[in-house]
PDB file of C-alpha atoms in Angstrom:
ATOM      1  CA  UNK P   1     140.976  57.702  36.772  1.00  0.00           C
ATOM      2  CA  UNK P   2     141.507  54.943  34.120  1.00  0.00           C
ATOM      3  CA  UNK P   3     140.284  57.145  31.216  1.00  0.00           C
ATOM      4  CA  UNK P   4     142.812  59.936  32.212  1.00  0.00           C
ATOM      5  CA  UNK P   5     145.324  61.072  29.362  1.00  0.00           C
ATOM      6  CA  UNK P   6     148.640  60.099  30.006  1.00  0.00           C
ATOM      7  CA  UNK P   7     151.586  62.223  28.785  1.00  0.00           C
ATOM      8  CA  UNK P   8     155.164  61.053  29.358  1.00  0.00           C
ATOM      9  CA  UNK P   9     156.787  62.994  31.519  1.00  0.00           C
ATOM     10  CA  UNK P  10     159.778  64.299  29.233  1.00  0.00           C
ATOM     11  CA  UNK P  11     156.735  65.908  27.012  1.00  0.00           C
ATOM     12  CA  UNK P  12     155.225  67.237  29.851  1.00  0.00           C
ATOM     13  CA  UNK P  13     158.560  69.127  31.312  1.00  0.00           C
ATOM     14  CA  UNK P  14     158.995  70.289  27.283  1.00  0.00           C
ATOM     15  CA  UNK P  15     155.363  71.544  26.812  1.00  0.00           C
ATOM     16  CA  UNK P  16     155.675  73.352  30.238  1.00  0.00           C
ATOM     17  CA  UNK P  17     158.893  74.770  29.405  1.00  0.00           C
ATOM     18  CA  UNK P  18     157.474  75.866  25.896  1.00  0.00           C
ATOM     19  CA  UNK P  19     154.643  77.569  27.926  1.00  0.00           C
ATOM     20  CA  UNK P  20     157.191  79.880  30.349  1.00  0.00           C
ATOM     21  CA  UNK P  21     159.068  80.555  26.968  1.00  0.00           C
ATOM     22  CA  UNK P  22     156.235  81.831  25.436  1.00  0.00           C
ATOM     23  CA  UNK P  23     154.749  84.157  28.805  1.00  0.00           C
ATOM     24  CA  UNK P  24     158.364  85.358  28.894  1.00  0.00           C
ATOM     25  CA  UNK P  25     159.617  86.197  25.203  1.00  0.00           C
ATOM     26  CA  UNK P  26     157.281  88.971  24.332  1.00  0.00           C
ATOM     27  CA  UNK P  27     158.705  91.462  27.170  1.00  0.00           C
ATOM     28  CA  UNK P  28     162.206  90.442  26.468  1.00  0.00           C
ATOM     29  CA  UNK P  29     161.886  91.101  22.046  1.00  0.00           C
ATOM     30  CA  UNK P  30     160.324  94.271  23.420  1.00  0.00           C
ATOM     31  CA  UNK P  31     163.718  94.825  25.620  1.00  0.00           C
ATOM     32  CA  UNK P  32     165.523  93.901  22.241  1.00  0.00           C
ATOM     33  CA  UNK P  33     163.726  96.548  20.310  1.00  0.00           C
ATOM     34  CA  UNK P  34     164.435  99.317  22.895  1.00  0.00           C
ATOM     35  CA  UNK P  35     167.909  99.087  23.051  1.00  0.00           C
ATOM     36  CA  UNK P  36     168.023  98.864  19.371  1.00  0.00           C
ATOM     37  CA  UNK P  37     166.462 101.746  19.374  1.00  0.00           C
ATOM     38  CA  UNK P  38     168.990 103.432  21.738  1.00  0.00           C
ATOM     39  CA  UNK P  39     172.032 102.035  19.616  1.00  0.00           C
ATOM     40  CA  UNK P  40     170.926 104.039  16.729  1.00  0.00           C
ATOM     41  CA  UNK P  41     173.287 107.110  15.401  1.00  0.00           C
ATOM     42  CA  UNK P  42     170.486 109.211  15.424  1.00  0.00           C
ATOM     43  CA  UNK P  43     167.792 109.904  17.869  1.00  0.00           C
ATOM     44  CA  UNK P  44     166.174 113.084  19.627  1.00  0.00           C
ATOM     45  CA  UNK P  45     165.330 113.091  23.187  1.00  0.00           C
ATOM     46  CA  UNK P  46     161.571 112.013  22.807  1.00  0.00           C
ATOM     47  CA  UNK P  47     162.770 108.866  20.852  1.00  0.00           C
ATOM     48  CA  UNK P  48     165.384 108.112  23.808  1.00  0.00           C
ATOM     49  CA  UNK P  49     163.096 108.702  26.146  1.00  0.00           C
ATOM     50  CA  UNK P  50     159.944 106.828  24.567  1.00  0.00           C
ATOM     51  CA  UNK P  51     162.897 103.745  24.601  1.00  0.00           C
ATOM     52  CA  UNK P  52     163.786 104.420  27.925  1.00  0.00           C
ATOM     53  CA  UNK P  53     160.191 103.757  28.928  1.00  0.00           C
ATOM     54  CA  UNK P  54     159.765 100.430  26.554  1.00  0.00           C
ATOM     55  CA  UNK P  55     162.981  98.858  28.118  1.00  0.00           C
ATOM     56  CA  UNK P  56     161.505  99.739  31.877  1.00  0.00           C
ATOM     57  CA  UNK P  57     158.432  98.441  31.525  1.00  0.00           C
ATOM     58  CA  UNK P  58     159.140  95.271  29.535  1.00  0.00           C
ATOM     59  CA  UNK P  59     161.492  94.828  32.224  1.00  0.00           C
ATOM     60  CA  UNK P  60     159.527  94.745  34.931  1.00  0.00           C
ATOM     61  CA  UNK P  61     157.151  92.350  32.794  1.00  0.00           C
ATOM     62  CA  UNK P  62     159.180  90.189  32.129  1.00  0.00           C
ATOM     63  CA  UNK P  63     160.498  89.891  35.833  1.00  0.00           C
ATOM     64  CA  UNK P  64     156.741  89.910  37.356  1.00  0.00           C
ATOM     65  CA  UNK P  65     156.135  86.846  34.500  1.00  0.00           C
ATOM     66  CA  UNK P  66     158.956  85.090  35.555  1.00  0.00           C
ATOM     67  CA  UNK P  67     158.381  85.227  39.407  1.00  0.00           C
ATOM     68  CA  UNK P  68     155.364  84.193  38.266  1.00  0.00           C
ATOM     69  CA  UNK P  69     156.200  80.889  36.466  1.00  0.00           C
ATOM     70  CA  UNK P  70     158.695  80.091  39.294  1.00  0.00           C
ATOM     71  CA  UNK P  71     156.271  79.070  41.744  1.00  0.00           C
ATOM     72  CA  UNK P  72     152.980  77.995  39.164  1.00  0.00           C
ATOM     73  CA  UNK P  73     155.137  75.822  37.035  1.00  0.00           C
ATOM     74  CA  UNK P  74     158.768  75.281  38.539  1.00  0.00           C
ATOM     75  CA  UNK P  75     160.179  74.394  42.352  1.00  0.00           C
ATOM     76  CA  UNK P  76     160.277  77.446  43.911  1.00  0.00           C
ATOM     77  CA  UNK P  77     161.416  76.573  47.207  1.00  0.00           C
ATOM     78  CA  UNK P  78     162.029  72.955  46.786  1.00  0.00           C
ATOM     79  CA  UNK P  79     163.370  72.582  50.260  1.00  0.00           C
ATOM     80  CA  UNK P  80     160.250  72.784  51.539  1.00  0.00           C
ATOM     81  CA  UNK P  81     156.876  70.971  50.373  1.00  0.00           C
ATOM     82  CA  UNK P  82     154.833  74.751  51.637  1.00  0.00           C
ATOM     83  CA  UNK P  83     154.132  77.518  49.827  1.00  0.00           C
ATOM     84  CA  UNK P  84     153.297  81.208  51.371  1.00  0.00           C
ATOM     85  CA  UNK P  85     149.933  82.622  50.180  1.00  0.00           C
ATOM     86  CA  UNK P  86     150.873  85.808  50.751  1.00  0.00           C
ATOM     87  CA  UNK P  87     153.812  85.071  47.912  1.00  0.00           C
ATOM     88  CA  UNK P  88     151.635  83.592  45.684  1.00  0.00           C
ATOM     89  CA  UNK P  89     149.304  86.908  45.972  1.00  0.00           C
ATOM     90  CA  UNK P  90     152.715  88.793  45.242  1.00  0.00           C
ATOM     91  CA  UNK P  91     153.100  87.489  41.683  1.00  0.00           C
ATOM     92  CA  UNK P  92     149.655  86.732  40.832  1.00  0.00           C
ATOM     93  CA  UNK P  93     148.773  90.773  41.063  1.00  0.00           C
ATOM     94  CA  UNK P  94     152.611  91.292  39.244  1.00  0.00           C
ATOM     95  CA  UNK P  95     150.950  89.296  36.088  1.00  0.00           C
ATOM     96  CA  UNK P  96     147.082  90.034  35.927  1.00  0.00           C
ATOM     97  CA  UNK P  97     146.471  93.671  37.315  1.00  0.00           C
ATOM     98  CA  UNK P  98     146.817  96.093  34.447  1.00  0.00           C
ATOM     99  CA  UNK P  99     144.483  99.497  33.611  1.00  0.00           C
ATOM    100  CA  UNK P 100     141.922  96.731  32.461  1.00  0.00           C
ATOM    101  CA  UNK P 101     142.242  94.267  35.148  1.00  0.00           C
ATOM    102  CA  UNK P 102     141.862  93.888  38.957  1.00  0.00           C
ATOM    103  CA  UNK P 103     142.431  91.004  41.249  1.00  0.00           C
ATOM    104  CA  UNK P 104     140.494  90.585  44.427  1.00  0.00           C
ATOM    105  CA  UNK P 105     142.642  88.163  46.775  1.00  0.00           C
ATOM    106  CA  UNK P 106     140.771  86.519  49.623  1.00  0.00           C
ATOM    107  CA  UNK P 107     142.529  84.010  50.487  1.00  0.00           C
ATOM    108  CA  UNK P 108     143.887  84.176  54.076  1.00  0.00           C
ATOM    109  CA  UNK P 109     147.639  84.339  54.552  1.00  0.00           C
ATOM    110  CA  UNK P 110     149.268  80.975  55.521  1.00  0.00           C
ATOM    111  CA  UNK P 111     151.519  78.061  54.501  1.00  0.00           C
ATOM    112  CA  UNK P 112     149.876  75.972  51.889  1.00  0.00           C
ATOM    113  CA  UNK P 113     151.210  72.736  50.374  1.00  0.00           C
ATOM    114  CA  UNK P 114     153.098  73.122  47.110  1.00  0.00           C
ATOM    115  CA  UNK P 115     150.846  71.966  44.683  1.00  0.00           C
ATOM    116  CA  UNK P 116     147.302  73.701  45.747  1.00  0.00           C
ATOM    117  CA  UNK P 117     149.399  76.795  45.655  1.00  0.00           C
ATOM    118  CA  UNK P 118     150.205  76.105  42.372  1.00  0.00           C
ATOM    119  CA  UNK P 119     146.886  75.155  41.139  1.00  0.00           C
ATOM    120  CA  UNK P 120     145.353  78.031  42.680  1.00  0.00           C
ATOM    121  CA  UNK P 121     147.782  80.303  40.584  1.00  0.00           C
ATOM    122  CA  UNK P 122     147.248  77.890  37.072  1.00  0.00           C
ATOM    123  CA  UNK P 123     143.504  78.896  38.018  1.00  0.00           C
ATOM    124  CA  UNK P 124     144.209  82.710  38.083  1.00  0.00           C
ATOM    125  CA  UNK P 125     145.599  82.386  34.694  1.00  0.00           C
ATOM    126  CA  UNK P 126     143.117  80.306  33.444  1.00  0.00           C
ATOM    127  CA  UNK P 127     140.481  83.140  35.289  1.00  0.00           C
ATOM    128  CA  UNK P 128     141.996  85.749  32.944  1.00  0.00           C
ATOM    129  CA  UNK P 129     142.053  84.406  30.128  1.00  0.00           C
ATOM    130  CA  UNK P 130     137.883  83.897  30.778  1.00  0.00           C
ATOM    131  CA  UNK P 131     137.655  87.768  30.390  1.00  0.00           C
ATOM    132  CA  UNK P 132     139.777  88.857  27.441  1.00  0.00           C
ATOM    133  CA  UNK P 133     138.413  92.502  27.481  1.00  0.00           C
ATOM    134  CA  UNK P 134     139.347  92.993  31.579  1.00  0.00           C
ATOM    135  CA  UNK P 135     137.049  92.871  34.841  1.00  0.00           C
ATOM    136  CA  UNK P 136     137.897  91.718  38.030  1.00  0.00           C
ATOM    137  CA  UNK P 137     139.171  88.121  39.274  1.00  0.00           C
ATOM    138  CA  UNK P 138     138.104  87.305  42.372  1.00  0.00           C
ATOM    139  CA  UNK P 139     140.347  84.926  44.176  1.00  0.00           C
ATOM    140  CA  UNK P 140     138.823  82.889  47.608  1.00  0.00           C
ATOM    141  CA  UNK P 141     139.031  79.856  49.530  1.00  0.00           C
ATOM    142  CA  UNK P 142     135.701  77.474  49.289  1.00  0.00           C
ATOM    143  CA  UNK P 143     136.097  75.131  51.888  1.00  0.00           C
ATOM    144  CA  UNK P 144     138.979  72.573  51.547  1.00  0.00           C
ATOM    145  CA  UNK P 145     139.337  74.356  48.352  1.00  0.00           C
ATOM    146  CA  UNK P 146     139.233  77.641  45.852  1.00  0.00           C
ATOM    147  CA  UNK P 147     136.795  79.766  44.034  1.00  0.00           C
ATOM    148  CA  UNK P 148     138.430  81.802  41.011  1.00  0.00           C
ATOM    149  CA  UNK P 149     135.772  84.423  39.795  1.00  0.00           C
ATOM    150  CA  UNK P 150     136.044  86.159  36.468  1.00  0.00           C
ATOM    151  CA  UNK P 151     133.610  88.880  35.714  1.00  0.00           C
ATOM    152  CA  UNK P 152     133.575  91.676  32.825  1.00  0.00           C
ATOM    153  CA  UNK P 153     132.550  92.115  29.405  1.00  0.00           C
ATOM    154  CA  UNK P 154     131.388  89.009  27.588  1.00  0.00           C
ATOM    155  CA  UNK P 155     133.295  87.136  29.758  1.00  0.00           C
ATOM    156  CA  UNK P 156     133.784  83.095  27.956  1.00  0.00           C
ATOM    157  CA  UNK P 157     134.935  79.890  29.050  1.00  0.00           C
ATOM    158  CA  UNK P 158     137.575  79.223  26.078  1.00  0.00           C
ATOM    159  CA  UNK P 159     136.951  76.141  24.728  1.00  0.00           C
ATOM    160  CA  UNK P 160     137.371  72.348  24.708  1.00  0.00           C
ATOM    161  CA  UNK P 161     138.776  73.893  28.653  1.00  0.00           C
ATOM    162  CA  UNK P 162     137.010  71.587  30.609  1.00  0.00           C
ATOM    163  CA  UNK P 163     137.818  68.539  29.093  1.00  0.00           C
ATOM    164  CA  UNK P 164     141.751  69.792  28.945  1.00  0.00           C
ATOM    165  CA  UNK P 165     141.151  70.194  33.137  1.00  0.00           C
ATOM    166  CA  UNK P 166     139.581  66.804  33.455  1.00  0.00           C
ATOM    167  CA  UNK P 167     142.713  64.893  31.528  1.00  0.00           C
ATOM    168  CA  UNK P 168     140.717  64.224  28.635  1.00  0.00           C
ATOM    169  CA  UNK P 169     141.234  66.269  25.494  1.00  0.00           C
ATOM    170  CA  UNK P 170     138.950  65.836  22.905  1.00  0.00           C
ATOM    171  CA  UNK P 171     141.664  65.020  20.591  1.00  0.00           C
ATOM    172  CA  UNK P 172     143.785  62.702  22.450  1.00  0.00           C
ATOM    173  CA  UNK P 173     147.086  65.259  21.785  1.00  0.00           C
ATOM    174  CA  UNK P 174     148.047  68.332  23.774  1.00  0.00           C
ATOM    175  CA  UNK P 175     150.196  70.969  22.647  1.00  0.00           C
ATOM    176  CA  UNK P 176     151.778  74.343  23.872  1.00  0.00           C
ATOM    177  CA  UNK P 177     148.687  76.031  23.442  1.00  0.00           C
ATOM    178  CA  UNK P 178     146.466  73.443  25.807  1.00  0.00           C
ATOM    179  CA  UNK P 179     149.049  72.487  28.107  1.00  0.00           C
ATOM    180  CA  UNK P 180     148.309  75.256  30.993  1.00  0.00           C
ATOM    181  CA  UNK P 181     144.440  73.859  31.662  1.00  0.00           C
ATOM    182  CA  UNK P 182     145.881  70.354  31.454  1.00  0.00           C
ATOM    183  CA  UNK P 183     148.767  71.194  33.655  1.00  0.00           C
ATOM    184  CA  UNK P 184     146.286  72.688  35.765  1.00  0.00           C
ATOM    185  CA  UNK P 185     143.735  69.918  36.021  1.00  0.00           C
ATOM    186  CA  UNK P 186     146.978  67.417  37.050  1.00  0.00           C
ATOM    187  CA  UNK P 187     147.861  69.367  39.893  1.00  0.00           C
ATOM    188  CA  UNK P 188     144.366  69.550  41.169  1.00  0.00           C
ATOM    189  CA  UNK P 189     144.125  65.718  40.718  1.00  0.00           C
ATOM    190  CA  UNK P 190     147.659  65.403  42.826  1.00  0.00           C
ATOM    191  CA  UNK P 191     146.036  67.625  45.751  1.00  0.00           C
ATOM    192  CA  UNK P 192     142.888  65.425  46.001  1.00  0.00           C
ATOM    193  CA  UNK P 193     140.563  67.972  44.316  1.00  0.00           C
ATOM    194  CA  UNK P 194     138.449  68.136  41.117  1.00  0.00           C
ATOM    195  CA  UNK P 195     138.349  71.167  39.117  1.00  0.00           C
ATOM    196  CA  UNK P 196     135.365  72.808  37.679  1.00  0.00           C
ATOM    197  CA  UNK P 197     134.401  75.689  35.402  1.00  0.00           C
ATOM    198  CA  UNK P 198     130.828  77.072  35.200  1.00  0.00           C
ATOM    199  CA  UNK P 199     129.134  80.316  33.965  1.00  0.00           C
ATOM    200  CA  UNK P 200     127.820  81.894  37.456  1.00  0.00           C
ATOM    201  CA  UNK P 201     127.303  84.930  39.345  1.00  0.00           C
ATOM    202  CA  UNK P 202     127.212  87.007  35.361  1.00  0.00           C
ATOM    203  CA  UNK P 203     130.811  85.630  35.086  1.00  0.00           C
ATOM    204  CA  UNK P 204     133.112  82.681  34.761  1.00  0.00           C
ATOM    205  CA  UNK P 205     133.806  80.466  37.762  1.00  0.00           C
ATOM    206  CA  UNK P 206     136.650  78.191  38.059  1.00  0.00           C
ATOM    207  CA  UNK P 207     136.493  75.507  41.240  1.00  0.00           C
ATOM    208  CA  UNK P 208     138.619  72.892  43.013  1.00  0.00           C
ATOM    209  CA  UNK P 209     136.876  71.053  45.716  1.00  0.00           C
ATOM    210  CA  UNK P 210     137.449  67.936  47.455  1.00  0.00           C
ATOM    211  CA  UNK P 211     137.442  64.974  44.861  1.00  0.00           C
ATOM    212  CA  UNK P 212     134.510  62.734  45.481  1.00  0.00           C
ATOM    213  CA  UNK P 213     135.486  59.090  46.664  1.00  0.00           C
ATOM    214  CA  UNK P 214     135.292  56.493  44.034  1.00  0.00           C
ATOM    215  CA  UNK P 215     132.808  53.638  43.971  1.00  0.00           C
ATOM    216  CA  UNK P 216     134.251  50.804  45.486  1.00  0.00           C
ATOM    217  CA  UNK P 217     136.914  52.566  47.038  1.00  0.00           C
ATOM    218  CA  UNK P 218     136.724  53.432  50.984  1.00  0.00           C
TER     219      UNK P 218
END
């Protein structure tokens, strides 16, 4: 599409790379803290062990968010051009299922090309951040493509989001903070599919189905 924005691909890689920073820094300043914590001179057992507990479970953030990242934004296994569903259900439940949370995966386990896998995990992200209080995402195939539900309290589709998946933000200029819907609508557009979002079912649904054909075009 003509009208599509176009961002060079150096600011693309940079925003992207901003965006992992910023999933990823949170859990590792919380590491930081903990084992400042533990260097102190002097601490009683509950503050060691309330550390001991901070450094764990930032940990294990921090390596669900970057297993994560590794196959929605990077190469992860770049030899191939196929992704495992099955994988991609791994670290999509290691980033969204919390006590407020829960993902429903129905997506049947098989090799998928590269980029729908990817797209279907920049749509789980974009799912969650539809319902900032918690629910349930519900993750399926619809037809050649996918149906992301969100539903829970006051669920929301954030805004200017569906003109950041359809390549055209409203103010010609994406930053770190708009980059993820944009990345996402680009990788739908590279797998042949055009993305949606829609309030339905009492929630928020996010689509990818098989782009129309173009006037003219046969």
């Amino acid at each position: 599409m003509s009208d599509v924005f176009a961002l060079e691909s150096l600011d693309l890689a940079a925003l992207v790379a901003s965006r992992v920073c910023h999933d990823v820094i949170s859990p590792v300043g919380a590491i930081v803290n903990g084992l400042e914590v533990l260097d102190e001179a002097k601490q009683d057992e509950e503050t060691r062990t309330f550390a001991l507990d901070l450094i764990r479970r930032s940990a294990h953030q921090a390596s669900a968010r970057l297993q994560f990242c590794r196959i929605a934004f990077g190469a992860a296994g770049s030899a191939g051009s196929e992704i495992d569903t099955g994988d991609a259900e791994t670290v999509a439940r290691g980033v969204v299922e919390d006590d407020r949370t829960k993902l429903t995966w129905q997506v049947p386990r098989q090799l998928m090309p590269k980029n729908r896998v990817k797209l279907l995990l920049n749509l789980v992200l974009l799912a969650g951040n539809a319902i900032p209080r918690g629910g349930t995402i519900m993750v399926g195939c619809d037809g050649g493509g996918f149906r992301v539900l969100s539903a829970g309290t006051n669920p929301r589709i954030p805004a200017g989001i569906q003109d950041l998946l359809a390549g055209r933000p409203a103010s010609d200029h994406i930053d770190g903070t708009a980059i993820q819907p944009f990345y996402t609508g680009l990788l739908a557009r590279t797998a042949g599919l055009d993305v949606a979002v829609a309030i339905e079912d009492g929630g928020v649904a996010f689509t990818a189905v098989a782009a129309a054909p173009q006037p003219g075009v046969a």
